[in-house]
Amino acid sequence: MHDSTAANRRHDEVIEFMRTRRSVPARVLAAPGPDEAEIRRMVEIAMRVPDHGKLAPWRFVRYDSAYCERLGSLCEARAVELNGALGEELRQAERERFTRAPVVIAVVSRAAPHPKIPEWEQVLSSGAAAMSLLIAANAMGYDAQWLTEWVAYDEAMAPALGLRPGERIVGFLQIGTRTLPKTERERPVLEDVFSVMKG
Ligand SMILES: Cc1cc2nc3c(=O)[nH]c(=O)nc-3n(C[C@H](O)[C@H](O)[C@H](O)COP(=O)(O)O)c2cc1C
């Protein structure tokens, strides 16, 4: 018989997984990364987010490794265009922007004005999709980081990133396996961010 009490539906491992969740910086992510089947599975999980009006106001773009190299060259050229001559170290950092982690997936927001669903809610759903992708990657045993960096906001880079007019980058999800142990990160104090309004 189906038992619906909370105690019987508890998923203690999931709770502990969420309670201790941590991102790992892209620069310390190495192979192995997820394979094609795992990537598709994690995107399917990320699609399963609250989405008011079933608009799917997000989409996902995976850049394969050759494309990541190409994006790196474009980042370098654009960084020079924006900042003038750069030293070799900075140029290299730009070249490697999309090749730090084995797998990079862009989460794209297609949020737009709609007669019934506020654009804000579409943006929130897009953020939720990125978070679900991050969690799905972790649940499959990989480490990951949600990055934007300057590239996400640079209009000249938008076409190369696969953005269509009006779309925005929610984040570049960097996925791989950590080469250094996870560290703790200071978190807000519960009382500072949680309150109860009593009647
Ligand atoms: C929308 C968004 C963009 C982010 N962009 C960057 C970024 O460009 N560079 C960066 O170092 N961290 C960025 N972060 C922060 C990291 O993803 C992450 O929160 C941080 O490394 C701490 O990880 P954790 O709190 O998940 O453990 C961004 C986070 C969000 C939500």
GROMACS .gro file of C-alpha atoms and ligand atoms in nm:
model
  230
    1MET     CA    1   0.000   0.000   0.000
    2HIS     CA    2   0.123   0.349  -0.078
    3ASP     CA    3   0.231   0.522   0.241
    4SER     CA    4   0.215   0.898   0.205
    5THR     CA    5   0.345   1.007   0.546
    6ALA     CA    6   0.640   1.245   0.531
    7ALA     CA    7   0.852   1.008   0.738
    8ASN     CA    8   0.810   0.737   0.478
    9ARG     CA    9   0.880   0.968   0.187
   10ARG     CA   10   1.202   1.110   0.331
   11HIS     CA   11   1.511   1.096   0.115
   12ASP     CA   12   1.785   1.147   0.369
   13GLU     CA   13   2.063   1.108   0.114
   14VAL     CA   14   1.908   1.375  -0.106
   15ILE     CA   15   1.875   1.607   0.192
   16GLU     CA   16   2.240   1.557   0.284
   17PHE     CA   17   2.343   1.602  -0.081
   18MET     CA   18   2.157   1.934  -0.098
   19ARG     CA   19   2.275   2.047   0.245
   20THR     CA   20   2.641   2.002   0.153
   21ARG     CA   21   2.622   2.101  -0.214
   22ARG     CA   22   2.917   2.304  -0.343
   23SER     CA   23   3.033   2.437  -0.674
   24VAL     CA   24   3.389   2.370  -0.788
   25PRO     CA   25   3.577   2.643  -0.981
   26ALA     CA   26   3.608   2.572  -1.353
   27ARG     CA   27   3.986   2.609  -1.340
   28VAL     CA   28   4.012   2.297  -1.122
   29LEU     CA   29   3.774   2.086  -1.331
   30ALA     CA   30   3.933   1.816  -1.549
   31ALA     CA   31   3.833   1.498  -1.730
   32PRO     CA   32   3.628   1.294  -1.706
   33GLY     CA   33   3.324   1.497  -1.795
   34PRO     CA   34   2.981   1.358  -1.875
   35ASP     CA   35   2.936   1.169  -2.202
   36GLU     CA   36   2.668   1.252  -2.460
   37ALA     CA   37   2.403   1.029  -2.300
   38GLU     CA   38   2.468   1.178  -1.956
   39ILE     CA   39   2.456   1.531  -2.098
   40ARG     CA   40   2.118   1.465  -2.258
   41ARG     CA   41   1.991   1.316  -1.935
   42MET     CA   42   2.102   1.615  -1.729
   43VAL     CA   43   1.941   1.855  -1.976
   44GLU     CA   44   1.618   1.656  -1.953
   45ILE     CA   45   1.631   1.695  -1.577
   46ALA     CA   46   1.701   2.068  -1.612
   47MET     CA   47   1.395   2.103  -1.837
   48ARG     CA   48   1.177   1.979  -1.554
   49VAL     CA   49   1.158   2.311  -1.371
   50PRO     CA   50   0.860   2.514  -1.259
   51ASP     CA   51   0.753   2.699  -1.572
   52HIS     CA   52   0.443   2.916  -1.544
   53GLY     CA   53   0.235   2.880  -1.860
   54LYS     CA   54   0.452   2.599  -2.006
   55LEU     CA   55   0.646   2.847  -2.217
   56ALA     CA   56   0.985   2.675  -2.188
   57PRO     CA   57   1.143   3.021  -2.168
   58TRP     CA   58   1.491   2.870  -2.173
   59ARG     CA   59   1.705   2.648  -2.388
   60PHE     CA   60   2.044   2.480  -2.364
   61VAL     CA   61   2.339   2.497  -2.599
   62ARG     CA   62   2.631   2.263  -2.568
   63TYR     CA   63   2.956   2.378  -2.725
   64ASP     CA   64   3.165   2.078  -2.829
   65SER     CA   65   3.538   2.089  -2.764
   66ALA     CA   66   3.633   2.217  -3.112
   67TYR     CA   67   3.370   2.490  -3.077
   68CYS     CA   68   3.504   2.576  -2.732
   69GLU     CA   69   3.849   2.630  -2.886
   70ARG     CA   70   3.690   2.857  -3.144
   71LEU     CA   71   3.507   3.053  -2.874
   72GLY     CA   72   3.838   3.094  -2.692
   73SER     CA   73   3.999   3.253  -2.999
   74LEU     CA   74   3.700   3.484  -3.036
   75CYS     CA   75   3.723   3.581  -2.666
   76GLU     CA   76   4.089   3.664  -2.708
   77ALA     CA   77   4.027   3.877  -3.017
   78ARG     CA   78   3.733   4.056  -2.855
   79ALA     CA   79   3.922   4.116  -2.529
   80VAL     CA   80   4.203   4.281  -2.726
   81GLU     CA   81   3.947   4.487  -2.915
   82LEU     CA   82   3.788   4.601  -2.587
   83ASN     CA   83   4.097   4.646  -2.372
   84GLY     CA   84   4.382   4.709  -2.611
   85ALA     CA   85   4.700   4.505  -2.613
   86LEU     CA   86   4.700   4.230  -2.350
   87GLY     CA   87   4.994   4.047  -2.197
   88GLU     CA   88   5.040   3.680  -2.286
   89GLU     CA   89   4.896   3.563  -1.953
   90LEU     CA   90   4.571   3.750  -2.007
   91ARG     CA   91   4.550   3.642  -2.368
   92GLN     CA   92   4.590   3.282  -2.260
   93ALA     CA   93   4.317   3.322  -1.997
   94GLU     CA   94   4.083   3.443  -2.270
   95ARG     CA   95   4.182   3.161  -2.506
   96GLU     CA   96   4.110   2.908  -2.234
   97ARG     CA   97   3.782   3.057  -2.115
   98PHE     CA   98   3.577   2.774  -2.267
   99THR     CA   99   3.828   2.492  -2.234
  100ARG     CA  100   3.888   2.491  -1.859
  101ALA     CA  101   3.626   2.223  -1.794
  102PRO     CA  102   3.564   1.922  -2.021
  103VAL     CA  103   3.200   2.014  -2.086
  104VAL     CA  104   3.040   2.357  -2.121
  105ILE     CA  105   2.665   2.403  -2.161
  106ALA     CA  106   2.510   2.746  -2.199
  107VAL     CA  107   2.171   2.800  -2.040
  108VAL     CA  108   1.988   3.059  -2.247
  109SER     CA  109   1.688   3.261  -2.138
  110ARG     CA  110   1.422   3.327  -2.402
  111ALA     CA  111   1.216   3.533  -2.158
  112ALA     CA  112   1.009   3.788  -2.347
  113PRO     CA  113   0.695   3.996  -2.296
  114HIS     CA  114   0.385   3.776  -2.287
  115PRO     CA  115   0.018   3.865  -2.244
  116LYS     CA  116  -0.025   3.650  -1.931
  117ILE     CA  117   0.308   3.543  -1.789
  118PRO     CA  118   0.534   3.818  -1.652
  119GLU     CA  119   0.877   3.823  -1.809
  120TRP     CA  120   1.025   3.819  -1.457
  121GLU     CA  121   0.874   3.476  -1.397
  122GLN     CA  122   1.027   3.349  -1.720
  123VAL     CA  123   1.366   3.476  -1.607
  124LEU     CA  124   1.320   3.304  -1.271
  125SER     CA  125   1.237   2.978  -1.447
  126SER     CA  126   1.555   3.018  -1.653
  127GLY     CA  127   1.760   3.054  -1.336
  128ALA     CA  128   1.589   2.748  -1.194
  129ALA     CA  129   1.682   2.554  -1.510
  130ALA     CA  130   2.048   2.643  -1.463
  131MET     CA  131   2.034   2.542  -1.099
  132SER     CA  132   1.871   2.211  -1.187
  133LEU     CA  133   2.139   2.146  -1.446
  134LEU     CA  134   2.406   2.214  -1.184
  135ILE     CA  135   2.240   1.979  -0.937
  136ALA     CA  136   2.185   1.710  -1.201
  137ALA     CA  137   2.554   1.724  -1.292
  138ASN     CA  138   2.646   1.685  -0.925
  139ALA     CA  139   2.395   1.402  -0.879
  140MET     CA  140   2.560   1.215  -1.168
  141GLY     CA  141   2.891   1.241  -0.985
  142TYR     CA  142   3.042   1.541  -1.162
  143ASP     CA  143   3.156   1.874  -1.026
  144ALA     CA  144   3.037   2.193  -1.183
  145GLN     CA  145   3.029   2.571  -1.172
  146TRP     CA  146   2.779   2.827  -1.302
  147LEU     CA  147   2.971   3.111  -1.464
  148THR     CA  148   2.879   3.415  -1.667
  149GLU     CA  149   3.192   3.636  -1.684
  150TRP     CA  150   3.215   3.925  -1.930
  151VAL     CA  151   3.139   3.709  -2.230
  152ALA     CA  152   2.777   3.656  -2.125
  153TYR     CA  153   2.710   4.030  -2.144
  154ASP     CA  154   2.904   4.124  -2.454
  155GLU     CA  155   2.673   4.191  -2.747
  156ALA     CA  156   2.944   4.127  -3.003
  157MET     CA  157   2.993   3.773  -2.866
  158ALA     CA  158   2.621   3.690  -2.871
  159PRO     CA  159   2.596   3.539  -3.222
  160ALA     CA  160   2.898   3.316  -3.166
  161LEU     CA  161   2.741   3.196  -2.840
  162GLY     CA  162   2.434   3.091  -3.038
  163LEU     CA  163   2.207   3.364  -2.901
  164ARG     CA  164   1.914   3.479  -3.110
  165PRO     CA  165   1.791   3.837  -3.086
  166GLY     CA  166   1.642   3.909  -2.743
  167GLU     CA  167   1.793   3.602  -2.578
  168ARG     CA  168   2.030   3.623  -2.283
  169ILE     CA  169   2.290   3.399  -2.127
  170VAL     CA  170   2.181   3.266  -1.787
  171GLY     CA  171   2.513   3.096  -1.739
  172PHE     CA  172   2.780   2.875  -1.883
  173LEU     CA  173   2.765   2.553  -1.684
  174GLN     CA  174   3.116   2.413  -1.657
  175ILE     CA  175   3.115   2.041  -1.583
  176GLY     CA  176   3.393   1.794  -1.507
  177THR     CA  177   3.578   1.629  -1.222
  178ARG     CA  178   3.754   1.823  -0.949
  179THR     CA  179   4.132   1.804  -0.923
  180LEU     CA  180   4.138   1.961  -0.576
  181PRO     CA  181   3.926   1.883  -0.273
  182LYS     CA  182   3.610   2.084  -0.218
  183THR     CA  183   3.639   2.359   0.040
  184GLU     CA  184   3.368   2.515   0.251
  185ARG     CA  185   3.231   2.857   0.163
  186GLU     CA  186   3.094   3.100   0.413
  187ARG     CA  187   2.716   3.112   0.403
  188PRO     CA  188   2.471   3.370   0.531
  189VAL     CA  189   2.332   3.326   0.880
  190LEU     CA  190   1.978   3.186   0.870
  191GLU     CA  191   1.838   3.459   1.093
  192ASP     CA  192   1.964   3.725   0.851
  193VAL     CA  193   1.771   3.588   0.556
  194PHE     CA  194   1.475   3.408   0.709
  195SER     CA  195   1.195   3.559   0.909
  196VAL     CA  196   0.847   3.464   1.015
  197MET     CA  197   0.554   3.704   1.010
  198LYS     CA  198   0.322   3.604   1.292
  199GLY     CA  199  -0.050   3.669   1.308
  200LIG     C1  200   2.412   3.397  -1.241
  200LIG     C2  201   2.542   3.360  -1.180
  200LIG     C3  202   2.659   3.396  -1.243
  200LIG     C4  203   2.783   3.366  -1.186
  200LIG     N1  204   2.895   3.406  -1.251
  200LIG     C5  205   3.014   3.386  -1.192
  200LIG     C6  206   3.131   3.433  -1.256
  200LIG     O1  207   3.126   3.490  -1.365
  200LIG     N2  208   3.250   3.413  -1.192
  200LIG     C7  209   3.256   3.349  -1.068
  200LIG     O2  210   3.364   3.334  -1.015
  200LIG     N3  211   3.145   3.302  -1.008
  200LIG     C8  212   3.024   3.319  -1.067
  200LIG     N4  213   2.912   3.274  -1.005
  200LIG     C9  214   2.925   3.207  -0.874
  200LIG    C10  215   2.952   3.060  -0.882
  200LIG     O3  216   2.867   2.994  -0.971
  200LIG    C11  217   2.932   2.994  -0.746
  200LIG     O4  218   2.817   3.042  -0.686
  200LIG    C12  219   3.042   3.014  -0.653
  200LIG     O5  220   3.153   2.959  -0.714
  200LIG    C13  221   3.013   2.952  -0.517
  200LIG     O6  222   2.964   2.827  -0.532
  200LIG     P1  223   2.855   2.752  -0.441
  200LIG     O7  224   2.791   2.851  -0.353
  200LIG     O8  225   2.759   2.692  -0.539
  200LIG     O9  226   2.933   2.648  -0.368
  200LIG    C14  227   2.788   3.299  -1.061
  200LIG    C15  228   2.669   3.260  -1.000
  200LIG    C16  229   2.548   3.290  -1.058
  200LIG    C17  230   2.421   3.248  -0.986
   0.00000   0.00000   0.00000
